[in-house]
């Protein structure tokens, strides 16, 4: 989880990833950020994320992203 | 054919012919052509009262919503020209633009926080939309606008740190729209899906053909480009037939791998522009959509969107670059070498453009205007304007031009035109930062900032967020005790490039 938090805060400094639960719905993460985050996750965690995983509900919170990574490792 | 003098005539004719057809769909709203016309007249009446005019700049803080497009058209109804600005832009940058521009009025959305400023009358689009239209006022305003007068002005990154406003005329916009609709064979039966924000001129390529032809334009939610599966489903559900997009959006969809799961079912035409088109991405699309027509467009904002086009009529191997082709109708492209003479076939030259679509120039920037818009060196006889794009290109044996590189520090990052100098100026303006240099790693599409100063990378980015739009924030920050310098004491950029960019 720490590694994920590092990726998130480096991509979007100043966002409270511990608390936010509507990262997509509130427009906090933009497509640019998603692209960066997804490629960092694949690099750092060595998991394959595919187009089926790219759904808003998987990116609304750090928790949801973490669940996604765990389900693919 | 009737002579069109003002782009609003497109909307008026379509509203008469197809009053109930959907003109725009985006955000919470969907407007028919007659509704859009009525709305633009209401907003135009309110804007005219606020701004005076005609021919004054009106800033519009817009979003990807149908109401924002109605506001842009409303500004045209008032006889003024619109300056579309991103409503989420950092406040400092917005304040700097407004201070220089001194717009006659500003339109914004109700949802935005706004503190009224003396000397800048502001109104929400929602309020303006409730105004009773005054047909006589609008008629007199429209009559005062010549086709050589501005329709819009778009800001683009400036190398000295200040964005430049490019003034575009009704005439240029009409000329462009006629060319685009004919060259792509667009008709009123097409359904268009605009991907670009309204402050980016790629959106012009959807909005105005839609108004002219009576075709529905969908303003795609930004979110769809994060989640490509939802994007394809949207295109299919709404039977979108033509994608006139930025090259970067086209690439993003190709790279997402979405076509392995779902393919567009109604798209017949794809036209991209704004960045070098690599055949690899094109080939991914062609495998998914083999029967569609593909076009590569090229043009800086200064020529009214585009000045060259290439209809992709042959196969390209993955490693190849697709040419930008030949000049659009009523345009001429000249490749001039360092001596100002036409480059021989195969020789590199700067791409220079002549034609009606050339912008009159940069707003309040006489020097920058005369540096970029020059007398055609091949014509000593009478004034003949040429726009120097700063792009280098070469012509192949078939007469098609291929873009090679930039002459200066301008880059294309995620589809946006950015001057590295503007980022450097912003970085140096941050308290605690000394000297800074920005480099662009084209392969990785990353902006690298190497700097001297007291802040770490995260602190610096946080500070920059209030000055620069997100797209201009450095992706990699490297703090160094001292930047390398050459014998003249200037920062040694070549050495920094060697050190920080893996060009192999």
Coordinates of N, CA and C in Angstrom, one line a residue, chain A:
Chain A
X1 N 0.8 -1.2 0.0 CA 0.0 0.0 0.0 C 0.9 1.3 0.0
X2 N 2.0 1.2 0.7 CA 2.9 2.4 0.8 C 3.4 2.7 -0.6
X3 N 3.8 1.6 -1.3 CA 4.3 1.9 -2.7 C 3.2 2.5 -3.6
X4 N 2.0 2.1 -3.4 CA 0.9 2.7 -4.2 C 0.7 4.1 -3.8
X5 N 0.7 4.4 -2.5 CA 0.6 5.8 -2.1 C 1.7 6.7 -2.6
X6 N 2.9 6.1 -2.7 CA 4.0 6.9 -3.3 C 3.7 7.3 -4.8
X7 N 3.2 6.3 -5.5 CA 2.9 6.5 -6.9 C 1.8 7.6 -7.0
X8 N 0.8 7.5 -6.2 CA -0.3 8.4 -6.3 C 0.1 9.8 -5.9
X9 N 0.8 10.0 -4.8 CA 1.2 11.3 -4.4 C 2.2 12.0 -5.4
X10 N 3.0 11.1 -6.0 CA 4.0 11.7 -6.9 C 3.3 12.1 -8.2
X11 N 2.2 11.4 -8.6 CA 1.5 11.8 -9.8 C 0.6 13.0 -9.5
X12 N 0.0 13.0 -8.4 CA -0.9 14.2 -8.1 C -0.6 14.7 -6.7
X13 N 0.5 15.5 -6.6 CA 0.8 16.1 -5.3 C -0.4 16.9 -4.7
X14 N -0.6 16.9 -3.4 CA -1.6 17.8 -2.9 C -3.0 17.2 -2.8
X15 N -3.1 15.9 -3.2 CA -4.4 15.2 -3.0 C -4.4 14.3 -1.8
X16 N -5.5 14.3 -1.0 CA -5.5 13.5 0.2 C -6.0 12.1 -0.2
X17 N -5.1 11.2 -0.6 CA -5.5 9.9 -1.1 C -6.0 9.0 0.0
X18 N -5.7 9.3 1.3 CA -6.2 8.5 2.3 C -7.7 8.6 2.5
X19 N -8.2 9.8 2.2 CA -9.6 10.1 2.5 C -10.5 10.1 1.2
X20 N -10.0 10.5 0.1 CA -10.8 10.7 -1.1 C -11.4 9.4 -1.6
X21 N -12.7 9.4 -1.8 CA -13.4 8.2 -2.3 C -14.1 8.4 -3.6
X22 N -13.9 9.6 -4.2 CA -14.6 9.9 -5.5 C -13.5 10.6 -6.4
X23 N -12.4 9.9 -6.5 CA -11.3 10.5 -7.3 C -11.7 10.7 -8.8
X24 N -12.5 9.8 -9.3 CA -12.9 9.9 -10.7 C -14.2 10.8 -10.8
X25 N -15.2 10.4 -9.9 CA -16.5 11.1 -10.0 C -16.4 12.6 -9.8
X26 N -15.4 13.0 -8.9 CA -15.2 14.4 -8.7 C -14.2 15.0 -9.6
X27 N -13.7 14.2 -10.5 CA -12.7 14.8 -11.5 C -11.3 15.1 -11.0
X28 N -11.0 14.5 -9.8 CA -9.7 14.8 -9.2 C -8.6 14.1 -10.1
X29 N -8.8 12.9 -10.5 CA -7.9 12.3 -11.4 C -8.3 12.5 -12.9
X30 N -7.4 12.9 -13.7 CA -7.8 13.1 -15.1 C -7.1 12.0 -15.9
X31 N -7.5 11.9 -17.2 CA -7.1 10.8 -18.0 C -5.5 10.7 -18.1
X32 N -4.9 11.9 -18.1 CA -3.4 11.9 -18.0 C -2.9 11.2 -16.8
X33 N -3.5 11.5 -15.6 CA -3.1 10.9 -14.4 C -3.3 9.3 -14.4
X34 N -4.5 8.9 -14.9 CA -4.8 7.5 -15.0 C -3.7 6.8 -15.8
X35 N -3.4 7.4 -17.0 CA -2.4 6.7 -17.8 C -1.1 6.6 -17.1
X36 N -0.7 7.6 -16.4 CA 0.6 7.6 -15.6 C 0.5 6.5 -14.5
X37 N -0.6 6.6 -13.7 CA -0.7 5.7 -12.6 C -0.8 4.2 -13.0
X38 N -1.5 4.0 -14.1 CA -1.6 2.6 -14.6 C -0.2 2.1 -15.0
X39 N 0.5 2.9 -15.7 CA 1.8 2.4 -16.2 C 2.8 2.3 -15.0
X40 N 2.7 3.2 -14.0 CA 3.6 3.0 -12.9 C 3.2 1.7 -12.1
X41 N 1.9 1.5 -11.9 CA 1.5 0.3 -11.2 C 2.1 -1.0 -11.9
X42 N 2.0 -1.0 -13.2 CA 2.4 -2.2 -14.0 C 3.9 -2.4 -13.8
X43 N 4.7 -1.2 -13.8 CA 6.1 -1.3 -13.6 C 6.5 -1.7 -12.2
X44 N 5.9 -1.0 -11.2 CA 6.3 -1.2 -9.8 C 5.8 -2.6 -9.2
X45 N 4.6 -2.9 -9.6 CA 4.1 -4.2 -9.0 C 4.2 -5.4 -9.9
X46 N 4.6 -5.1 -11.1 CA 4.8 -6.2 -12.1 C 3.5 -6.9 -12.4
X47 N 2.4 -6.2 -12.4 CA 1.1 -6.8 -12.7 C 0.7 -6.3 -14.1
X48 N -0.2 -7.1 -14.8 CA -0.7 -6.7 -16.1 C -2.1 -6.1 -15.8
X49 N -2.3 -4.9 -16.1 CA -3.7 -4.3 -16.1 C -4.2 -4.2 -17.5
X50 N -5.4 -4.7 -17.8 CA -5.9 -4.6 -19.2 C -7.1 -3.7 -19.2
X51 N -7.6 -3.6 -20.4 CA -8.6 -2.6 -20.7 C -9.9 -2.9 -19.8
X52 N -10.1 -4.2 -19.5 CA -11.3 -4.5 -18.7 C -11.2 -3.9 -17.3
X53 N -9.9 -3.7 -16.8 CA -9.7 -3.2 -15.5 C -9.9 -1.7 -15.4
X54 N -9.9 -1.0 -16.6 CA -10.0 0.4 -16.7 C -11.4 0.8 -16.6
X55 N -11.9 0.8 -15.4 CA -13.3 1.2 -15.2 C -13.3 2.2 -14.0
X56 N -14.2 3.2 -14.1 CA -14.2 4.3 -13.0 C -14.2 3.7 -11.6
X57 N -15.0 2.6 -11.4 CA -15.1 2.2 -10.0 C -13.8 1.6 -9.4
X58 N -12.9 1.2 -10.3 CA -11.6 0.7 -9.8 C -10.6 1.8 -9.5
X59 N -11.0 3.1 -9.7 CA -10.0 4.2 -9.5 C -10.5 5.3 -8.6
X60 N -11.7 5.0 -8.0 CA -12.3 6.1 -7.2 C -11.6 6.4 -5.9
X61 N -10.9 5.4 -5.4 CA -10.1 5.6 -4.1 C -8.9 4.7 -4.2
X62 N -7.9 5.1 -3.3 CA -6.7 4.4 -3.2 C -7.0 2.9 -2.8
X63 N -7.9 2.7 -2.0 CA -8.4 1.4 -1.5 C -8.8 0.6 -2.8
X64 N -9.6 1.2 -3.6 CA -10.1 0.5 -4.8 C -9.0 0.1 -5.8
X65 N -8.0 1.0 -5.9 CA -6.9 0.7 -6.8 C -6.1 -0.4 -6.2
X66 N -6.0 -0.4 -4.8 CA -5.2 -1.5 -4.2 C -5.9 -2.8 -4.4
X67 N -7.2 -2.8 -4.2 CA -7.9 -4.1 -4.4 C -7.7 -4.6 -5.9
X68 N -7.7 -3.7 -6.8 CA -7.5 -4.1 -8.2 C -6.1 -4.7 -8.4
X69 N -5.1 -4.1 -7.8 CA -3.7 -4.6 -7.9 C -3.6 -6.0 -7.2
X70 N -4.3 -6.2 -6.1 CA -4.2 -7.5 -5.4 C -4.9 -8.5 -6.2
X71 N -6.0 -8.2 -6.9 CA -6.7 -9.2 -7.6 C -6.0 -9.6 -8.9
X72 N -5.0 -8.8 -9.3 CA -4.2 -9.1 -10.5 C -2.8 -9.7 -10.2
X73 N -2.4 -9.7 -8.9 CA -1.1 -10.2 -8.6 C -1.1 -11.7 -8.4

